[in-house]
mmCIF file of C-alpha atoms and ligand atoms in Angstrom:
data_model
loop_
_atom_site.group_PDB
_atom_site.id
_atom_site.type_symbol
_atom_site.label_atom_id
_atom_site.label_comp_id
_atom_site.label_asym_id
_atom_site.label_seq_id
_atom_site.Cartn_x
_atom_site.Cartn_y
_atom_site.Cartn_z
ATOM 1 C CA MET A 884 -23.411 7.228 7.016
ATOM 2 C CA SER A 885 -21.075 5.062 8.793
ATOM 3 C CA ILE A 886 -21.046 1.228 8.971
ATOM 4 C CA GLN A 887 -19.345 -1.304 11.030
ATOM 5 C CA ASP A 888 -17.902 -4.852 10.622
ATOM 6 C CA GLN A 889 -18.450 -8.468 12.638
ATOM 7 C CA PHE A 890 -15.669 -6.830 15.150
ATOM 8 C CA ASN A 891 -17.364 -3.033 14.975
ATOM 9 C CA ARG A 892 -14.517 -1.731 12.724
ATOM 10 C CA PRO A 893 -15.600 1.592 10.612
ATOM 11 C CA LEU A 894 -14.955 1.737 6.896
ATOM 12 C CA ARG A 895 -12.559 4.792 6.929
ATOM 13 C CA ASP A 896 -9.763 3.965 4.462
ATOM 14 C CA LEU A 897 -10.684 3.331 0.545
ATOM 15 C CA ARG A 898 -7.116 2.547 -1.631
ATOM 16 C CA ILE A 899 -8.007 2.642 -5.068
ATOM 17 C CA SER A 900 -5.581 0.427 -7.113
ATOM 18 C CA VAL A 901 -5.358 1.864 -10.476
ATOM 19 C CA THR A 902 -3.307 -0.546 -12.255
ATOM 20 C CA ASP A 903 -2.178 -3.852 -12.040
ATOM 21 C CA ARG A 904 0.934 -2.763 -13.961
ATOM 22 C CA CYS A 905 4.579 -1.790 -12.778
ATOM 23 C CA ASN A 906 8.042 -0.612 -14.672
ATOM 24 C CA PHE A 907 9.599 -2.142 -11.035
ATOM 25 C CA ARG A 908 9.609 -5.555 -10.890
ATOM 26 C CA CYS A 909 10.233 -5.966 -7.391
ATOM 27 C CA PRO A 910 10.924 -9.347 -5.759
ATOM 28 C CA TYR A 911 9.096 -9.711 -3.280
ATOM 29 C CA CYS A 912 5.742 -8.013 -5.104
ATOM 30 C CA MET A 913 6.008 -8.892 -9.186
ATOM 31 C CA PRO A 914 9.018 -10.992 -9.219
ATOM 32 C CA ALA A 915 10.135 -10.581 -12.881
ATOM 33 C CA ALA A 916 10.607 -14.612 -13.990
ATOM 34 C CA VAL A 917 6.556 -14.523 -12.987
ATOM 35 C CA PHE A 918 5.640 -11.306 -14.987
ATOM 36 C CA GLY A 919 8.232 -11.227 -17.762
ATOM 37 C CA GLU A 920 7.168 -10.271 -20.903
ATOM 38 C CA ARG A 921 4.709 -12.806 -21.734
ATOM 39 C CA TYR A 922 2.690 -11.941 -18.741
ATOM 40 C CA GLN A 923 -1.127 -11.316 -19.362
ATOM 41 C CA PHE A 924 -2.138 -8.059 -17.744
ATOM 42 C CA LEU A 925 -5.681 -7.347 -17.316
ATOM 43 C CA PRO A 926 -6.943 -5.447 -20.682
ATOM 44 C CA LYS A 927 -8.141 -1.776 -20.880
ATOM 45 C CA PRO A 928 -11.388 -2.451 -20.896
ATOM 46 C CA GLN A 929 -11.202 -4.480 -17.817
ATOM 47 C CA LEU A 930 -10.121 -1.705 -15.838
ATOM 48 C CA LEU A 931 -12.291 0.627 -14.178
ATOM 49 C CA SER A 932 -12.871 4.110 -16.147
ATOM 50 C CA PHE A 933 -12.243 7.113 -14.042
ATOM 51 C CA GLU A 934 -15.888 7.609 -13.608
ATOM 52 C CA GLU A 935 -16.180 4.246 -12.760
ATOM 53 C CA ILE A 936 -13.744 4.842 -9.848
ATOM 54 C CA THR A 937 -15.108 8.010 -8.581
ATOM 55 C CA ARG A 938 -19.236 6.999 -8.430
ATOM 56 C CA LEU A 939 -18.331 3.857 -6.799
ATOM 57 C CA THR A 940 -15.861 6.491 -4.367
ATOM 58 C CA ARG A 941 -18.851 8.994 -4.010
ATOM 59 C CA ILE A 942 -21.074 5.896 -2.465
ATOM 60 C CA ILE A 943 -17.898 4.677 -0.183
ATOM 61 C CA LEU A 944 -17.292 7.867 1.151
ATOM 62 C CA ARG A 945 -21.309 8.101 1.848
ATOM 63 C CA LEU A 946 -20.481 4.888 4.189
ATOM 64 C CA GLY A 947 -17.985 6.242 5.940
ATOM 65 C CA ALA A 948 -14.583 6.261 4.485
ATOM 66 C CA VAL A 949 -12.511 9.585 4.486
ATOM 67 C CA LYS A 950 -8.864 8.794 3.134
ATOM 68 C CA LEU A 951 -8.571 7.963 -0.420
ATOM 69 C CA ARG A 952 -5.227 6.270 -1.106
ATOM 70 C CA LEU A 953 -3.998 5.674 -4.946
ATOM 71 C CA THR A 954 -1.669 2.511 -5.772
ATOM 72 C CA GLY A 955 -1.198 -0.072 -7.666
ATOM 73 C CA GLY A 956 0.830 -1.615 -9.310
ATOM 74 C CA GLU A 957 2.609 1.928 -10.400
ATOM 75 C CA PRO A 958 -0.481 4.363 -10.227
ATOM 76 C CA LEU A 959 1.703 6.311 -12.201
ATOM 77 C CA LEU A 960 1.785 4.446 -15.100
ATOM 78 C CA ARG A 961 -2.100 4.545 -15.585
ATOM 79 C CA GLN A 962 -2.684 7.659 -18.377
ATOM 80 C CA ASP A 963 -3.673 11.070 -17.153
ATOM 81 C CA ILE A 964 -3.864 9.932 -13.698
ATOM 82 C CA GLU A 965 -3.742 13.318 -12.439
ATOM 83 C CA THR A 966 -7.359 13.623 -14.269
ATOM 84 C CA LEU A 967 -8.385 11.048 -11.614
ATOM 85 C CA VAL A 968 -6.724 13.043 -8.583
ATOM 86 C CA ALA A 969 -8.678 15.661 -9.806
ATOM 87 C CA MET A 970 -11.875 14.204 -9.880
ATOM 88 C CA LEU A 971 -11.927 12.418 -6.385
ATOM 89 C CA ALA A 972 -10.262 15.658 -4.904
ATOM 90 C CA ALA A 973 -13.528 17.248 -5.451
ATOM 91 C CA LEU A 974 -15.381 14.329 -3.895
ATOM 92 C CA GLU A 975 -17.231 15.838 -1.093
ATOM 93 C CA GLY A 976 -16.708 14.109 2.564
ATOM 94 C CA VAL A 977 -12.773 13.447 1.012
ATOM 95 C CA GLU A 978 -10.193 14.640 4.207
ATOM 96 C CA ASP A 979 -6.981 13.141 2.654
ATOM 97 C CA LEU A 980 -5.914 12.126 -0.213
ATOM 98 C CA ALA A 981 -2.445 10.024 -1.198
ATOM 99 C CA MET A 982 -0.776 8.304 -3.120
ATOM 100 C CA THR A 983 2.026 5.417 -3.639
ATOM 101 C CA THR A 984 4.553 5.199 -6.107
ATOM 102 C CA ASN A 985 7.944 3.916 -6.686
ATOM 103 C CA ALA A 986 9.008 7.742 -7.816
ATOM 104 C CA TYR A 987 10.218 6.311 -11.040
ATOM 105 C CA LEU A 988 7.817 8.924 -12.995
ATOM 106 C CA LEU A 989 7.686 11.722 -10.554
ATOM 107 C CA PRO A 990 9.484 14.165 -11.630
ATOM 108 C CA GLN A 991 7.375 14.738 -14.719
ATOM 109 C CA LYS A 992 4.011 13.923 -13.190
ATOM 110 C CA ILE A 993 4.600 15.615 -9.330
ATOM 111 C CA ASP A 994 3.037 19.493 -10.571
ATOM 112 C CA ALA A 995 -0.014 17.905 -12.119
ATOM 113 C CA LEU A 996 -1.081 16.169 -9.353
ATOM 114 C CA LYS A 997 -0.275 18.868 -6.868
ATOM 115 C CA ALA A 998 -2.380 21.009 -8.943
ATOM 116 C CA ALA A 999 -5.489 18.225 -9.472
ATOM 117 C CA GLY A 1000 -5.270 18.138 -5.535
ATOM 118 C CA LEU A 1001 -3.545 15.369 -4.029
ATOM 119 C CA LYS A 1002 -2.221 15.799 -0.476
ATOM 120 C CA ARG A 1003 -0.034 13.663 0.350
ATOM 121 C CA LEU A 1004 2.821 11.218 -0.803
ATOM 122 C CA THR A 1005 4.067 7.984 -0.416
ATOM 123 C CA ILE A 1006 7.563 6.666 -1.461
ATOM 124 C CA SER A 1007 8.709 3.200 -2.038
ATOM 125 C CA LEU A 1008 12.520 3.195 -1.560
ATOM 126 C CA ASP A 1009 13.939 -0.050 0.638
ATOM 127 C CA THR A 1010 17.626 0.632 0.851
ATOM 128 C CA LEU A 1011 20.385 3.716 -0.391
ATOM 129 C CA ASP A 1012 22.606 1.075 -1.428
ATOM 130 C CA ASP A 1013 22.402 1.137 -5.040
ATOM 131 C CA GLU A 1014 23.133 -2.629 -5.944
ATOM 132 C CA ILE A 1015 20.933 -4.145 -3.276
ATOM 133 C CA PHE A 1016 18.197 -1.794 -5.086
ATOM 134 C CA ARG A 1017 18.837 -2.968 -7.992
ATOM 135 C CA GLN A 1018 18.305 -6.310 -6.816
ATOM 136 C CA MET A 1019 15.057 -5.096 -5.037
ATOM 137 C CA ASN A 1020 13.510 -3.522 -7.843
ATOM 138 C CA GLY A 1021 14.187 -6.320 -10.394
ATOM 139 C CA GLY A 1022 17.343 -4.200 -11.935
ATOM 140 C CA ARG A 1023 14.390 -1.118 -13.137
ATOM 141 C CA ALA A 1024 16.293 1.304 -11.010
ATOM 142 C CA GLY A 1025 19.224 2.610 -9.264
ATOM 143 C CA VAL A 1026 18.671 5.027 -5.940
ATOM 144 C CA ALA A 1027 19.110 8.322 -7.652
ATOM 145 C CA LYS A 1028 16.735 7.517 -9.207
ATOM 146 C CA VAL A 1029 13.879 7.184 -6.768
ATOM 147 C CA LEU A 1030 16.089 9.901 -5.189
ATOM 148 C CA ALA A 1031 14.988 12.356 -7.658
ATOM 149 C CA GLY A 1032 11.322 11.602 -6.914
ATOM 150 C CA ILE A 1033 12.442 12.497 -4.224
ATOM 151 C CA GLU A 1034 13.529 16.057 -4.127
ATOM 152 C CA ALA A 1035 10.217 16.898 -6.971
ATOM 153 C CA ALA A 1036 8.637 16.096 -4.045
ATOM 154 C CA GLU A 1037 10.166 18.385 -1.783
ATOM 155 C CA ALA A 1038 10.136 20.624 -4.217
ATOM 156 C CA ALA A 1039 6.468 21.045 -4.794
ATOM 157 C CA GLY A 1040 5.815 21.030 -0.767
ATOM 158 C CA PHE A 1041 4.661 17.159 -0.536
ATOM 159 C CA THR A 1042 7.206 17.281 2.640
ATOM 160 C CA PRO A 1043 7.249 15.752 5.493
ATOM 161 C CA LEU A 1044 7.410 12.727 2.695
ATOM 162 C CA LYS A 1045 6.527 8.976 4.125
ATOM 163 C CA ILE A 1046 8.859 6.450 2.795
ATOM 164 C CA ASN A 1047 8.403 2.771 3.063
ATOM 165 C CA ALA A 1048 10.894 0.675 3.096
ATOM 166 C CA VAL A 1049 10.404 -3.658 3.399
ATOM 167 C CA VAL A 1050 12.490 -5.245 5.558
ATOM 168 C CA GLN A 1051 13.692 -8.576 4.241
ATOM 169 C CA ARG A 1052 16.366 -10.484 6.829
ATOM 170 C CA GLY A 1053 19.639 -11.385 4.822
ATOM 171 C CA VAL A 1054 18.626 -8.544 1.859
ATOM 172 C CA ASN A 1055 18.168 -5.307 3.295
ATOM 173 C CA ASP A 1056 18.342 -5.454 6.884
ATOM 174 C CA HIS A 1057 22.318 -4.447 7.501
ATOM 175 C CA THR A 1058 21.270 -1.127 5.315
ATOM 176 C CA LEU A 1059 18.728 0.012 7.302
ATOM 177 C CA VAL A 1060 20.166 1.813 10.366
ATOM 178 C CA ALA A 1061 21.900 4.305 7.100
ATOM 179 C CA LEU A 1062 18.335 4.188 5.572
ATOM 180 C CA ALA A 1063 16.927 5.932 8.836
ATOM 181 C CA ARG A 1064 19.992 8.184 9.422
ATOM 182 C CA PHE A 1065 19.227 9.982 5.566
ATOM 183 C CA PHE A 1066 15.608 10.233 6.376
ATOM 184 C CA LYS A 1067 16.129 11.822 9.542
ATOM 185 C CA GLU A 1068 19.108 13.989 8.200
ATOM 186 C CA ARG A 1069 16.399 14.905 5.195
ATOM 187 C CA GLY A 1070 13.012 14.926 7.496
ATOM 188 C CA HIS A 1071 10.832 12.235 6.667
ATOM 189 C CA ILE A 1072 8.330 9.504 7.467
ATOM 190 C CA LEU A 1073 10.542 6.357 6.894
ATOM 191 C CA ARG A 1074 8.155 3.375 7.773
ATOM 192 C CA PHE A 1075 9.861 0.292 7.500
ATOM 193 C CA ILE A 1076 7.470 -2.900 6.768
ATOM 194 C CA GLU A 1077 7.884 -6.455 7.796
ATOM 195 C CA TYR A 1078 7.837 -8.744 4.844
ATOM 196 C CA MET A 1079 4.834 -10.143 4.072
ATOM 197 C CA ASP A 1080 3.294 -13.276 2.472
ATOM 198 C CA VAL A 1081 1.300 -11.233 0.286
ATOM 199 C CA GLY A 1082 -0.390 -13.526 -2.840
ATOM 200 C CA ASN A 1083 1.202 -16.876 -3.397
ATOM 201 C CA LYS A 1084 3.835 -15.635 -6.339
ATOM 202 C CA ASN A 1085 7.202 -14.009 -4.360
ATOM 203 C CA GLY A 1086 7.631 -17.348 -2.558
ATOM 204 C CA TRP A 1087 7.553 -15.804 0.736
ATOM 205 C CA LYS A 1088 9.248 -18.059 3.699
ATOM 206 C CA LEU A 1089 9.183 -16.670 7.746
ATOM 207 C CA ASP A 1090 12.985 -16.435 8.308
ATOM 208 C CA GLN A 1091 13.277 -13.905 5.631
ATOM 209 C CA VAL A 1092 11.081 -11.491 8.116
ATOM 210 C CA LEU A 1093 12.818 -9.497 10.608
ATOM 211 C CA PRO A 1094 10.531 -8.524 13.690
ATOM 212 C CA SER A 1095 10.293 -5.440 14.153
ATOM 213 C CA ALA A 1096 10.849 -5.045 17.311
ATOM 214 C CA ALA A 1097 14.689 -6.911 16.508
ATOM 215 C CA LEU A 1098 15.295 -3.217 14.071
ATOM 216 C CA VAL A 1099 13.894 -0.998 16.391
ATOM 217 C CA GLU A 1100 16.570 -2.460 19.228
ATOM 218 C CA ARG A 1101 19.187 -2.441 16.255
ATOM 219 C CA ILE A 1102 17.888 1.437 15.201
ATOM 220 C CA SER A 1103 17.594 2.320 18.392
ATOM 221 C CA ALA A 1104 21.161 1.639 19.469
ATOM 222 C CA GLU A 1105 22.763 4.425 17.092
ATOM 223 C CA LEU A 1106 20.106 6.219 16.751
ATOM 224 C CA PRO A 1107 18.008 6.208 20.166
ATOM 225 C CA LEU A 1108 14.087 5.969 19.387
ATOM 226 C CA GLU A 1109 11.192 5.550 22.635
ATOM 227 C CA PRO A 1110 7.581 4.823 21.480
ATOM 228 C CA ALA A 1111 5.057 7.746 20.443
ATOM 229 C CA ALA A 1112 1.745 7.760 20.964
ATOM 230 C CA GLY A 1113 -0.266 6.379 17.714
ATOM 231 C CA ASN A 1114 -2.241 9.275 15.469
ATOM 232 C CA TYR A 1115 -5.881 7.982 15.240
ATOM 233 C CA PHE A 1116 -7.379 4.476 15.297
ATOM 234 C CA GLY A 1117 -6.636 2.327 12.190
ATOM 235 C CA GLU A 1118 -3.211 3.600 12.194
ATOM 236 C CA VAL A 1119 -1.346 0.379 10.637
ATOM 237 C CA ALA A 1120 1.923 2.048 11.649
ATOM 238 C CA GLN A 1121 3.847 2.094 15.913
ATOM 239 C CA ARG A 1122 5.257 5.190 15.503
ATOM 240 C CA TYR A 1123 8.675 5.983 17.981
ATOM 241 C CA ARG A 1124 10.342 9.537 18.069
ATOM 242 C CA TYR A 1125 13.920 9.788 18.019
ATOM 243 C CA ALA A 1126 14.707 10.746 21.312
ATOM 244 C CA ASP A 1127 16.620 14.122 20.247
ATOM 245 C CA GLY A 1128 13.446 14.850 20.061
ATOM 246 C CA ASP A 1129 14.374 15.394 15.506
ATOM 247 C CA GLY A 1130 12.044 13.421 13.321
ATOM 248 C CA GLU A 1131 9.900 9.816 14.020
ATOM 249 C CA ILE A 1132 9.702 6.447 12.271
ATOM 250 C CA GLY A 1133 7.158 3.550 11.951
ATOM 251 C CA VAL A 1134 7.106 0.394 12.143
ATOM 252 C CA ILE A 1135 4.155 -1.904 9.951
ATOM 253 C CA SER A 1136 4.979 -5.566 12.047
ATOM 254 C CA SER A 1137 1.726 -7.379 10.039
ATOM 255 C CA VAL A 1138 3.616 -10.860 10.343
ATOM 256 C CA THR A 1139 4.596 -10.524 14.324
ATOM 257 C CA GLN A 1140 2.152 -7.652 15.944
ATOM 258 C CA PRO A 1141 -0.859 -7.980 13.809
ATOM 259 C CA PHE A 1142 -3.350 -5.375 14.013
ATOM 260 C CA CYS A 1143 -5.995 -6.714 12.412
ATOM 261 C CA GLY A 1144 -8.239 -5.480 15.094
ATOM 262 C CA ALA A 1145 -8.469 -1.713 13.921
ATOM 263 C CA CYS A 1146 -8.486 -2.662 10.438
ATOM 264 C CA THR A 1147 -10.604 0.170 8.506
ATOM 265 C CA ARG A 1148 -9.179 0.083 4.996
ATOM 266 C CA MET A 1149 -11.704 -1.027 1.909
ATOM 267 C CA ARG A 1150 -9.820 -1.593 -1.113
ATOM 268 C CA LEU A 1151 -10.702 -1.581 -4.874
ATOM 269 C CA SER A 1152 -8.819 -3.560 -7.279
ATOM 270 C CA PRO A 1153 -8.043 -2.125 -10.773
ATOM 271 C CA GLU A 1154 -11.155 -4.559 -12.594
ATOM 272 C CA GLY A 1155 -13.637 -2.933 -9.998
ATOM 273 C CA ASP A 1156 -13.416 -6.168 -7.020
ATOM 274 C CA MET A 1157 -14.122 -4.837 -3.736
ATOM 275 C CA VAL A 1158 -11.373 -6.582 -1.503
ATOM 276 C CA THR A 1159 -11.687 -6.276 2.533
ATOM 277 C CA CYS A 1160 -8.616 -7.728 3.494
ATOM 278 C CA LEU A 1161 -5.108 -7.744 1.979
ATOM 279 C CA PHE A 1162 -4.402 -11.435 2.071
ATOM 280 C CA ALA A 1163 -8.248 -12.028 0.738
ATOM 281 C CA THR A 1164 -8.596 -14.862 -0.841
ATOM 282 C CA GLU A 1165 -10.867 -13.401 -3.282
ATOM 283 C CA GLY A 1166 -13.049 -10.202 -4.297
ATOM 284 C CA ILE A 1167 -16.564 -8.991 -4.661
ATOM 285 C CA SER A 1168 -16.855 -7.684 -8.289
ATOM 286 C CA LEU A 1169 -18.680 -3.861 -8.041
ATOM 287 C CA ARG A 1170 -17.792 -3.245 -11.804
ATOM 288 C CA ASP A 1171 -20.489 -6.154 -13.151
ATOM 289 C CA PRO A 1172 -23.635 -4.891 -11.376
ATOM 290 C CA LEU A 1173 -22.277 -0.934 -12.366
ATOM 291 C CA ARG A 1174 -21.933 -2.160 -15.902
ATOM 292 C CA ALA A 1175 -25.203 -3.731 -15.860
ATOM 293 C CA GLY A 1176 -26.692 -0.825 -14.913
ATOM 294 C CA ALA A 1177 -27.169 -0.635 -11.022
ATOM 295 C CA HIS A 1178 -28.506 2.788 -9.261
ATOM 296 C CA ASP A 1179 -25.777 4.567 -6.513
ATOM 297 C CA ASP A 1180 -28.266 3.112 -3.982
ATOM 298 C CA GLU A 1181 -28.326 -0.320 -5.259
ATOM 299 C CA LEU A 1182 -24.394 -0.555 -5.187
ATOM 300 C CA GLU A 1183 -24.559 1.677 -1.483
ATOM 301 C CA ALA A 1184 -26.314 -1.521 -0.221
ATOM 302 C CA ILE A 1185 -24.176 -4.025 -1.992
ATOM 303 C CA ILE A 1186 -21.055 -2.614 -0.633
ATOM 304 C CA ARG A 1187 -22.436 -1.811 2.318
ATOM 305 C CA GLY A 1188 -23.476 -6.111 2.769
ATOM 306 C CA ILE A 1189 -20.292 -6.989 1.469
ATOM 307 C CA TRP A 1190 -18.521 -4.495 4.592
ATOM 308 C CA ARG A 1191 -21.425 -5.436 7.015
ATOM 309 C CA ALA A 1192 -20.242 -8.915 6.323
ATOM 310 C CA ARG A 1193 -16.251 -8.795 6.734
ATOM 311 C CA SER A 1194 -14.488 -10.892 9.425
ATOM 312 C CA ASP A 1195 -11.314 -10.975 8.453
ATOM 313 C CA ARG A 1196 -8.195 -10.890 10.747
ATOM 314 C CA TYR A 1197 -5.692 -12.607 8.348
ATOM 315 C CA SER A 1198 -2.708 -11.453 9.985
ATOM 316 C CA GLU A 1199 -3.846 -12.618 13.341
ATOM 317 C CA LEU A 1200 -4.742 -15.897 12.405
ATOM 318 C CA ARG A 1201 -1.738 -16.843 10.324
ATOM 319 C CA SER A 1202 0.567 -18.196 12.876
ATOM 320 C CA SER A 1203 -2.483 -20.625 13.449
ATOM 321 C CA LEU A 1204 -3.156 -21.490 9.256
ATOM 322 C CA THR A 1205 -0.065 -23.739 8.571
ATOM 323 C CA PRO A 1206 2.520 -24.572 11.038
ATOM 324 C CA ASP A 1207 5.602 -22.273 9.323
ATOM 325 C CA GLY A 1208 3.234 -19.426 8.754
ATOM 326 C CA ARG A 1209 2.769 -20.363 5.247
ATOM 327 C CA ASP A 1210 -0.714 -20.298 3.948
ATOM 328 C CA ARG A 1211 -0.887 -22.335 0.714
ATOM 329 C CA ARG A 1212 -4.351 -20.874 -0.185
ATOM 330 C CA LYS A 1213 -5.000 -18.624 -3.109
ATOM 331 C CA LYS A 1214 -5.244 -15.159 -1.909
ATOM 332 C CA VAL A 1215 -4.950 -12.156 -3.978
ATOM 333 C CA GLU A 1216 -1.694 -10.364 -5.009
ATOM 334 C CA MET A 1217 -0.140 -7.326 -3.518
ATOM 335 C CA TYR A 1218 0.761 -6.271 -7.376
ATOM 336 C CA HIS A 1219 -3.031 -6.292 -8.259
ATOM 337 C CA ILE A 1220 -4.056 -4.280 -4.587
ATOM 338 C CA GLY A 1221 -1.762 -2.456 -3.491
ATOM 339 C CA GLY A 1222 -0.115 -1.534 -0.416
HETATM 340 N N1 SAM B 2722 3.821 0.727 -6.669
HETATM 341 C C1 SAM B 2722 4.274 0.970 -4.780
HETATM 342 C C2 SAM B 2722 5.019 1.745 -4.709
HETATM 343 O O1 SAM B 2722 5.800 -0.215 -4.943
HETATM 344 O O2 SAM B 2722 5.235 2.544 -3.725
HETATM 345 C C3 SAM B 2722 3.153 0.859 -5.277
HETATM 346 C C4 SAM B 2722 1.925 -0.730 -4.789
HETATM 347 S S1 SAM B 2722 2.625 -1.545 -3.788
HETATM 348 C C5 SAM B 2722 2.310 -2.314 -4.441
HETATM 349 C C6 SAM B 2722 3.072 -0.433 -2.207
HETATM 350 C C7 SAM B 2722 3.670 -1.100 -1.034
HETATM 351 O O3 SAM B 2722 3.745 -2.206 -1.144
HETATM 352 C C8 SAM B 2722 5.506 -0.539 -1.392
HETATM 353 O O4 SAM B 2722 5.845 0.417 -0.200
HETATM 354 C C9 SAM B 2722 5.879 -1.701 -1.501
HETATM 355 O O5 SAM B 2722 7.170 -1.801 -0.445
HETATM 356 C C10 SAM B 2722 4.838 -2.582 -0.640
HETATM 357 N N2 SAM B 2722 5.142 -4.292 -1.004
HETATM 358 C C11 SAM B 2722 5.011 -4.914 -1.903
HETATM 359 N N3 SAM B 2722 5.271 -5.711 -1.458
HETATM 360 C C12 SAM B 2722 5.211 -5.925 -0.394
HETATM 361 C C13 SAM B 2722 5.641 -7.372 0.506
HETATM 362 N N4 SAM B 2722 5.778 -8.855 0.162
HETATM 363 N N5 SAM B 2722 5.874 -7.085 1.575
HETATM 364 C C14 SAM B 2722 5.431 -5.857 2.210
HETATM 365 N N6 SAM B 2722 5.727 -4.771 1.623
HETATM 366 C C15 SAM B 2722 4.951 -5.420 -0.064
HETATM 367 FE FE1 SF4 B 2723 6.007 -3.144 -8.462
HETATM 368 FE FE2 SF4 B 2723 5.662 -1.272 -6.104
HETATM 369 FE FE3 SF4 B 2723 5.475 -4.063 -6.708
HETATM 370 FE FE4 SF4 B 2723 7.343 -2.575 -6.632
HETATM 371 S S1 SF4 B 2723 6.177 -2.779 -4.849
HETATM 372 S S2 SF4 B 2723 6.859 -4.592 -8.138
HETATM 373 S S3 SF4 B 2723 6.960 -1.160 -7.403
HETATM 374 S S4 SF4 B 2723 4.047 -2.688 -7.647
HETATM 375 FE FE1 SF4 B 2724 -6.034 -5.857 7.877
HETATM 376 FE FE2 SF4 B 2724 -6.348 -8.062 6.813
HETATM 377 FE FE3 SF4 B 2724 -4.155 -7.129 7.270
HETATM 378 FE FE4 SF4 B 2724 -5.418 -7.934 9.039
HETATM 379 S S1 SF4 B 2724 -4.837 -8.813 7.664
HETATM 380 S S2 SF4 B 2724 -4.539 -6.006 9.050
HETATM 381 S S3 SF4 B 2724 -7.556 -7.527 8.490
HETATM 382 S S4 SF4 B 2724 -5.684 -6.460 5.644
#
């Protein structure tokens, strides 16, 4: 049975953040100055177990979700993540099961993930320039490390891959035509994400956002592009096809062209909070009722109630919230609930 929120948006996608930890320190997500040696990540008992995640997912699938994505933090840091993949893959009603990863640990995990039933992979890589890449991940890895992960994913048959690149004006924007050319040649789908003001820790400023329209123009000048139709309702990326018929890119323009009207995504945090918007100020705990002994029907009623009450459309309201486009509310962090 499918449910709808206050703006008649159905629940279609569930993003499951399996850990708040990461082996990178991308300044736009987990700046090293904030997430240092002494930062207190969630202690293990607070994390949902695989059984708890699977139980909640089964209920959320009953409410209409069909697509699952594992994210984080870095999902490959969660011990035995392939076991969770296998548990989720076995659930009735799962049409898609994907993961977003920085790929650092992918070569050693790829076969287990494939065998467990993972269907699709999104790998994050913001630039091919080694120095800039190190700057954009807090000095934790060079480009070669991610390319090794990409090669492992290709060899295991996860093609085409989706590649996420965050676009920061003045940081990596001058390297993105080269990135587009590289992934066009390799047959993967590159998606450019406008730098977003998720959380409160990345010091986001509007002038660091390069509007996707300007980026598309820049790429198109060298590699001609034409708009392509969307794949499905709720797709966040606007698609562009290369005019030579060989490949496509996507742009995710959360800042300059919000898409809240078609947002069908629910998020589950590592400690079991249900979050209905990437820019939410808080989530609602499903772990508390679950660990207090709630039955499936009771949990379903709670989740249904939260979704029915949902009226989030932060990106559409962003510019009206504050004149400089900067929101000073305390928000959930990207590293906590995933992209
Ligand atoms: N660690 C994994 C990774 O980086 O692929 C998964 C989690 S990460 C939070 C998910 C996606 O969010 C990544 O592609 C990352 O680049 C993107 N992201 C993180 N912070 C962002 C920001 N401030 N603006 C736009 N995208 C961001
Ligand atoms: Fe880690 Fe991904 Fe955030 Fe970078 S974007 S710090 S890899 S969670
Ligand atoms: Fe969805 Fe919130 Fe993003 Fe709008 S701002 S698209 S409601 S997650």
